[in-house]
Amino acid sequence: MTVVCRTIKELQAYLKKTKDQREGSIGLVPTMGALHAGHMALVQAAKKECNPIILTIFVNPTQFGPGEDYQKYPRELEKDLNLSKEAGVGCVFAPDLKEIYPAQEEESSTFVEETSRSRELCGKFRPGHFRGVATVVIKLFHMIQPQKAFFGLKDLQQFYVLDKVVKDLNLDIELRGVPTVREADGLAMSSRNQYLSIEEREKAPYFYQCLKKYDVEKGNLAEIKNLLESKGFQVQYLQLVSLPDLRPVHQIHSKGALAGAVFLGSVRLIDNILLERKI
Ligand code: AMP
């Protein structure tokens, strides 16, 4: 059975009620809803290690910049609840705005900000985004007190920023990064893919196909960028970084990633590939 909680009070009642019969660790899967197979892979990974699984659905305004898609972000609660039930989620926490940001009228003035890993990649183009993400995730950690939390590596920077926040704040929570789930043609699944027109959707898989052409020995980054542009993508950034620190590098020395953000028309897509080089 999946319990649906709309308030922190209901959530806390659920946590209290299940405390004695709890078999394992609480596993948290934070999402903004419009669930797809990528989100469900997080639930499946969580189920292997945790019981109960708490999936949260909250479109977090503080991680959207001015002019971004907060208002039109897809909201599909009924469908999300059905998918959660089918997947065996113990509790869906789907709070209202005022529940998470009670100081709404006067606006919150307390935030969590990571100041190193969050500055690169998307951080350069979406100021305040990771501050919003870190703030809402810490709020959820505080409300739910999970032992483990599951995030997708599709949002590579998000994962490594949160990893640093957890370490810096001495939180006793294990983060798990789950590999990117893709459509059959390679496009990384995303709730935002539904904004793509038919023509854009046809082109979109080239993004991943081009990233995969990167060769750590050749270091052919410029070639990949040209290829993307020739396919009609407007490249916002394409950057090699080392992991876990997300430092920009010209060459991968051991563990790293090639991460990018591109536009197809007005739709922004992000993706990355993990790289390893044995020297
Ligand atoms: P979102 O609802 O877009 O905020 O995503 C919620 C969580 O699902 C985040 O940890 C994402 O990284 C993860 N996620 C979204 N899309 C995918 C995907 N295609 N594969 C794996 N994880 C994903």
Coordinates of C-alpha atoms and ligand atoms in Angstrom, one line a residue:
M1 CA 0.0 0.0 0.0
T2 CA 1.2 3.5 -0.8
V3 CA 0.4 6.2 1.7
V4 CA 0.0 9.7 0.3
C5 CA 1.0 12.6 2.6
R6 CA 0.3 16.2 1.7
T7 CA 1.5 17.8 4.9
I8 CA 4.6 17.5 7.1
K9 CA 2.2 16.5 9.9
E10 CA 0.9 13.6 7.9
L11 CA 4.4 12.6 6.9
Q12 CA 5.5 12.6 10.5
A13 CA 2.5 10.5 11.5
Y14 CA 3.4 8.0 8.8
L15 CA 7.0 7.8 10.0
K16 CA 6.0 7.4 13.6
K17 CA 3.4 4.7 12.8
T18 CA 5.9 2.7 10.7
K19 CA 8.8 3.1 13.1
D20 CA 8.2 -0.1 15.0
Q21 CA 7.5 -2.3 12.0
R22 CA 10.4 -0.8 10.0
E23 CA 12.6 -3.6 8.6
G24 CA 15.4 -1.6 7.1
S25 CA 16.6 1.9 6.4
I26 CA 14.5 4.7 5.1
G27 CA 15.3 5.4 1.5
L28 CA 14.4 8.8 0.0
V29 CA 13.8 9.5 -3.7
P30 CA 13.3 13.2 -4.2
T31 CA 11.6 14.2 -7.5
M32 CA 9.7 17.0 -9.1
G33 CA 7.1 14.6 -10.4
A34 CA 6.0 13.9 -14.0
L35 CA 7.5 10.5 -13.3
H36 CA 9.1 8.3 -15.9
A37 CA 11.3 5.3 -16.1
G38 CA 14.4 7.3 -14.9
H39 CA 12.7 8.1 -11.6
M40 CA 11.5 4.5 -11.4
A41 CA 15.1 3.3 -11.7
L42 CA 15.8 5.3 -8.5
V43 CA 12.9 3.6 -6.8
Q44 CA 14.1 0.1 -7.9
A45 CA 17.7 0.9 -6.7
A46 CA 16.2 2.1 -3.4
K47 CA 14.1 -1.0 -3.0
K48 CA 17.3 -3.2 -3.1
E49 CA 18.6 -1.5 0.0
C50 CA 15.8 0.2 1.9
N51 CA 12.3 -0.3 3.3
P52 CA 10.3 1.9 3.4
I53 CA 10.9 4.0 0.3
I54 CA 9.6 7.6 0.5
L55 CA 9.2 9.3 -2.8
T56 CA 8.7 13.1 -2.7
I57 CA 7.0 15.1 -5.4
F58 CA 7.6 18.9 -5.2
V59 CA 8.2 21.4 -8.0
N60 CA 10.7 23.5 -6.1
P61 CA 10.5 27.2 -7.1
T62 CA 13.8 28.2 -5.6
Q63 CA 15.7 26.1 -8.1
F64 CA 14.1 27.8 -11.1
G65 CA 15.6 31.1 -12.4
P66 CA 13.6 34.1 -13.7
G67 CA 12.2 33.2 -17.1
E68 CA 12.6 29.5 -16.6
D69 CA 9.8 27.0 -16.7
Y70 CA 8.5 26.9 -13.1
Q71 CA 4.9 27.8 -14.1
K72 CA 4.7 25.4 -17.0
Y73 CA 6.7 22.5 -15.5
P74 CA 4.5 19.4 -16.0
R75 CA 2.4 18.4 -13.0
E76 CA 0.8 15.0 -13.2
L77 CA 0.0 13.9 -9.7
E78 CA -2.6 11.3 -10.4
K79 CA -0.4 9.5 -12.9
D80 CA 2.6 9.8 -10.6
L81 CA 0.6 8.2 -7.7
N82 CA -0.3 5.3 -9.9
L83 CA 3.3 4.7 -11.0
S84 CA 4.4 5.0 -7.4
K85 CA 1.9 2.4 -6.2
E86 CA 2.9 0.0 -9.0
A87 CA 6.5 0.4 -8.0
G88 CA 5.8 -0.4 -4.4
V89 CA 6.7 3.0 -2.9
G90 CA 5.7 3.1 0.8
C91 CA 4.9 6.7 1.0
V92 CA 4.5 9.6 -1.5
F93 CA 5.1 13.0 0.1
A94 CA 3.6 15.6 -2.2
P95 CA 3.4 18.8 -0.2
D96 CA 2.1 22.3 -1.2
L97 CA 4.3 25.2 -1.6
K98 CA 3.5 26.7 1.8
E99 CA 4.3 23.5 3.5
I100 CA 7.9 23.6 2.3
Y101 CA 8.3 27.4 2.3
P102 CA 6.2 28.6 5.2
A103 CA 7.7 32.1 5.1
Q104 CA 6.3 32.5 1.6
E105 CA 4.8 36.0 2.0
E106 CA 7.9 37.5 3.5
E107 CA 10.1 35.0 1.5
S108 CA 12.7 32.7 3.0
S109 CA 16.0 34.2 4.0
T110 CA 17.8 31.0 4.9
F111 CA 19.5 28.8 2.3
V112 CA 22.0 26.1 1.9
E113 CA 24.7 26.9 -0.6
E114 CA 27.7 24.9 -1.8
T115 CA 30.3 27.2 -3.2
S116 CA 32.7 25.1 -5.2
R117 CA 31.3 22.3 -7.2
S118 CA 28.1 24.3 -7.9
R119 CA 30.0 27.1 -9.7
E120 CA 30.9 25.1 -12.8
L121 CA 28.8 23.6 -15.7
C122 CA 25.1 24.5 -15.2
G123 CA 26.0 26.7 -12.2
K124 CA 27.5 29.3 -14.6
F125 CA 24.3 29.6 -16.5
R126 CA 21.7 29.0 -13.8
P127 CA 22.8 31.2 -10.9
G128 CA 21.0 30.2 -7.7
H129 CA 19.9 26.8 -9.1
F130 CA 22.0 24.6 -6.9
R131 CA 21.3 26.8 -3.9
G132 CA 17.6 26.0 -4.4
V133 CA 18.3 22.3 -4.9
A134 CA 20.5 22.0 -1.8
T135 CA 18.1 24.0 0.3
V136 CA 15.1 21.9 -0.6
V137 CA 17.0 18.6 -0.3
I138 CA 18.3 19.5 3.1
K139 CA 14.7 20.4 4.1
L140 CA 13.6 17.0 3.0
F141 CA 16.5 15.3 4.8
H142 CA 15.5 17.1 7.9
M143 CA 11.8 16.2 7.6
I144 CA 12.3 12.5 6.7
Q145 CA 15.7 11.7 8.2
P146 CA 16.5 8.9 5.7
Q147 CA 19.5 6.8 6.0
K148 CA 20.0 6.7 2.2
A149 CA 19.0 9.0 -0.6
F150 CA 18.9 8.2 -4.3
F151 CA 19.7 10.6 -7.2
G152 CA 20.2 10.2 -10.9
L153 CA 23.6 10.6 -12.5
K154 CA 21.8 12.3 -15.4
D155 CA 22.0 15.3 -13.2
L156 CA 25.7 14.7 -12.5
Q157 CA 26.5 18.1 -11.0
Q158 CA 23.4 17.9 -8.7
F159 CA 24.7 14.6 -7.4
Y160 CA 28.2 15.8 -6.7
V161 CA 27.1 19.1 -5.2
L162 CA 24.8 17.2 -2.8
D163 CA 27.6 14.8 -2.0
K164 CA 29.7 17.8 -0.9
V165 CA 26.9 19.3 1.1
V166 CA 26.3 16.1 2.9
K167 CA 30.1 15.8 3.7
D168 CA 30.5 19.5 4.7
L169 CA 27.5 19.4 7.0
N170 CA 28.5 16.1 8.6
L171 CA 25.1 14.5 7.7
D172 CA 24.9 10.8 8.3
I173 CA 23.1 10.0 5.0
E174 CA 24.5 7.8 2.2
L175 CA 23.9 9.2 -1.3
R176 CA 23.5 6.8 -4.2
G177 CA 24.0 7.8 -7.8
V178 CA 21.9 5.8 -10.3
P179 CA 23.0 5.5 -13.9
T180 CA 21.0 7.5 -16.5
V181 CA 18.0 5.8 -18.0
R182 CA 17.6 6.4 -21.7
E183 CA 15.0 6.0 -24.4
A184 CA 15.7 3.3 -26.9
D185 CA 17.4 5.8 -29.2
G186 CA 19.7 7.0 -26.5
L187 CA 18.0 10.2 -25.4
A188 CA 18.3 10.6 -21.6
M189 CA 14.8 10.5 -20.1
S190 CA 13.6 13.8 -18.7
S191 CA 10.2 15.3 -17.7
R192 CA 11.2 18.2 -20.0
N193 CA 11.4 16.0 -23.1
Q194 CA 7.7 16.5 -23.6
Y195 CA 8.5 20.2 -24.5
L196 CA 10.3 18.9 -27.7
S197 CA 8.5 19.3 -31.0
I198 CA 8.3 16.2 -33.3
E199 CA 11.3 17.5 -35.3
E200 CA 13.3 18.4 -32.2
R201 CA 12.5 15.0 -30.7
E202 CA 13.9 13.3 -33.8
K203 CA 17.2 15.3 -33.5
A204 CA 17.5 15.0 -29.7
P205 CA 19.2 11.5 -29.6
Y206 CA 22.2 12.9 -31.5
F207 CA 23.2 14.7 -28.3
Y208 CA 24.2 11.5 -26.6
Q209 CA 25.5 9.9 -29.8
C210 CA 27.9 12.9 -30.2
L211 CA 29.0 12.8 -26.5
K212 CA 29.8 9.1 -27.0
K213 CA 32.3 10.0 -29.8
Y214 CA 34.6 11.6 -27.3
D215 CA 37.9 9.8 -27.1
V216 CA 39.9 10.3 -23.9
E217 CA 43.2 9.5 -25.8
K218 CA 42.5 11.9 -28.7
G219 CA 40.9 14.6 -26.6
N220 CA 38.6 15.6 -29.5
L221 CA 36.3 18.0 -27.7
A222 CA 36.3 20.6 -30.4
E223 CA 35.3 17.9 -32.9
I224 CA 32.3 17.0 -30.7
K225 CA 31.2 20.6 -30.4
N226 CA 31.3 21.1 -34.1
L227 CA 29.4 17.9 -34.7
L228 CA 26.7 19.0 -32.3
E229 CA 26.4 22.4 -34.0
S230 CA 26.3 20.9 -37.4
K231 CA 23.3 18.8 -36.2
G232 CA 21.5 21.9 -35.2
F233 CA 22.2 22.1 -31.5
Q234 CA 23.0 25.3 -29.9
V235 CA 25.8 24.4 -27.4
Q236 CA 25.5 26.2 -24.1
Y237 CA 28.6 24.4 -22.7
L238 CA 30.5 21.3 -23.3
Q239 CA 33.0 20.6 -20.5
L240 CA 35.4 18.0 -19.4
V241 CA 35.5 17.7 -15.6
S242 CA 37.3 15.6 -13.1
L243 CA 35.3 13.6 -10.5
P244 CA 34.2 13.9 -7.8
D245 CA 35.3 17.6 -7.6
L246 CA 33.8 18.7 -10.9
R247 CA 36.9 20.7 -11.7
P248 CA 37.2 21.7 -15.4
V249 CA 40.1 19.9 -17.0
H250 CA 41.6 19.6 -20.5
Q251 CA 42.3 15.9 -20.2
I252 CA 41.0 13.2 -18.1
H253 CA 43.6 11.8 -15.8
S254 CA 41.7 9.1 -13.9
K255 CA 38.0 9.6 -13.2
G256 CA 36.0 12.3 -15.0
A257 CA 33.0 13.1 -17.2
L258 CA 32.1 15.0 -20.3
A259 CA 29.0 17.1 -19.5
G260 CA 27.0 19.4 -21.7
A261 CA 24.0 21.5 -22.0
V262 CA 22.5 22.2 -25.4
F263 CA 19.4 23.9 -26.8
L264 CA 17.1 22.6 -29.4
G265 CA 14.9 25.6 -30.1
S266 CA 13.9 26.8 -26.7
V267 CA 14.3 23.4 -25.0
R268 CA 17.4 22.9 -22.9
L269 CA 18.8 19.4 -22.6
I270 CA 21.6 18.2 -20.3
D271 CA 23.5 15.0 -20.5
N272 CA 26.9 13.5 -19.7
I273 CA 29.1 10.5 -20.1
L274 CA 31.4 9.1 -17.4
L275 CA 35.0 8.7 -18.5
E276 CA 37.9 6.8 -17.1
R277 CA 41.5 6.8 -18.2
K278 CA 44.1 4.4 -16.9
I279 CA 47.6 5.9 -17.1
Ligands
AMP1 P1 13.6 15.5 -11.4 O1 12.2 15.1 -11.2 O2 13.9 15.9 -12.8 O3 14.0 16.6 -10.4 O4 14.5 14.3 -11.1 C1 14.4 13.6 -9.8 C2 15.5 12.6 -9.7 O5 15.4 11.7 -10.8 C3 16.9 13.3 -9.8 O6 17.8 12.6 -8.9 C4 17.3 13.0 -11.3 O7 18.7 13.0 -11.5 C5 16.6 11.6 -11.5 N1 16.4 11.4 -12.9 C6 15.8 12.1 -13.8 N2 15.9 11.6 -15.0 C7 16.6 10.5 -14.9 C8 17.1 9.5 -15.9 N3 16.8 9.6 -17.2 N4 17.9 8.5 -15.4 C9 18.2 8.4 -14.1 N5 17.8 9.3 -13.2 C10 17.0 10.3 -13.6

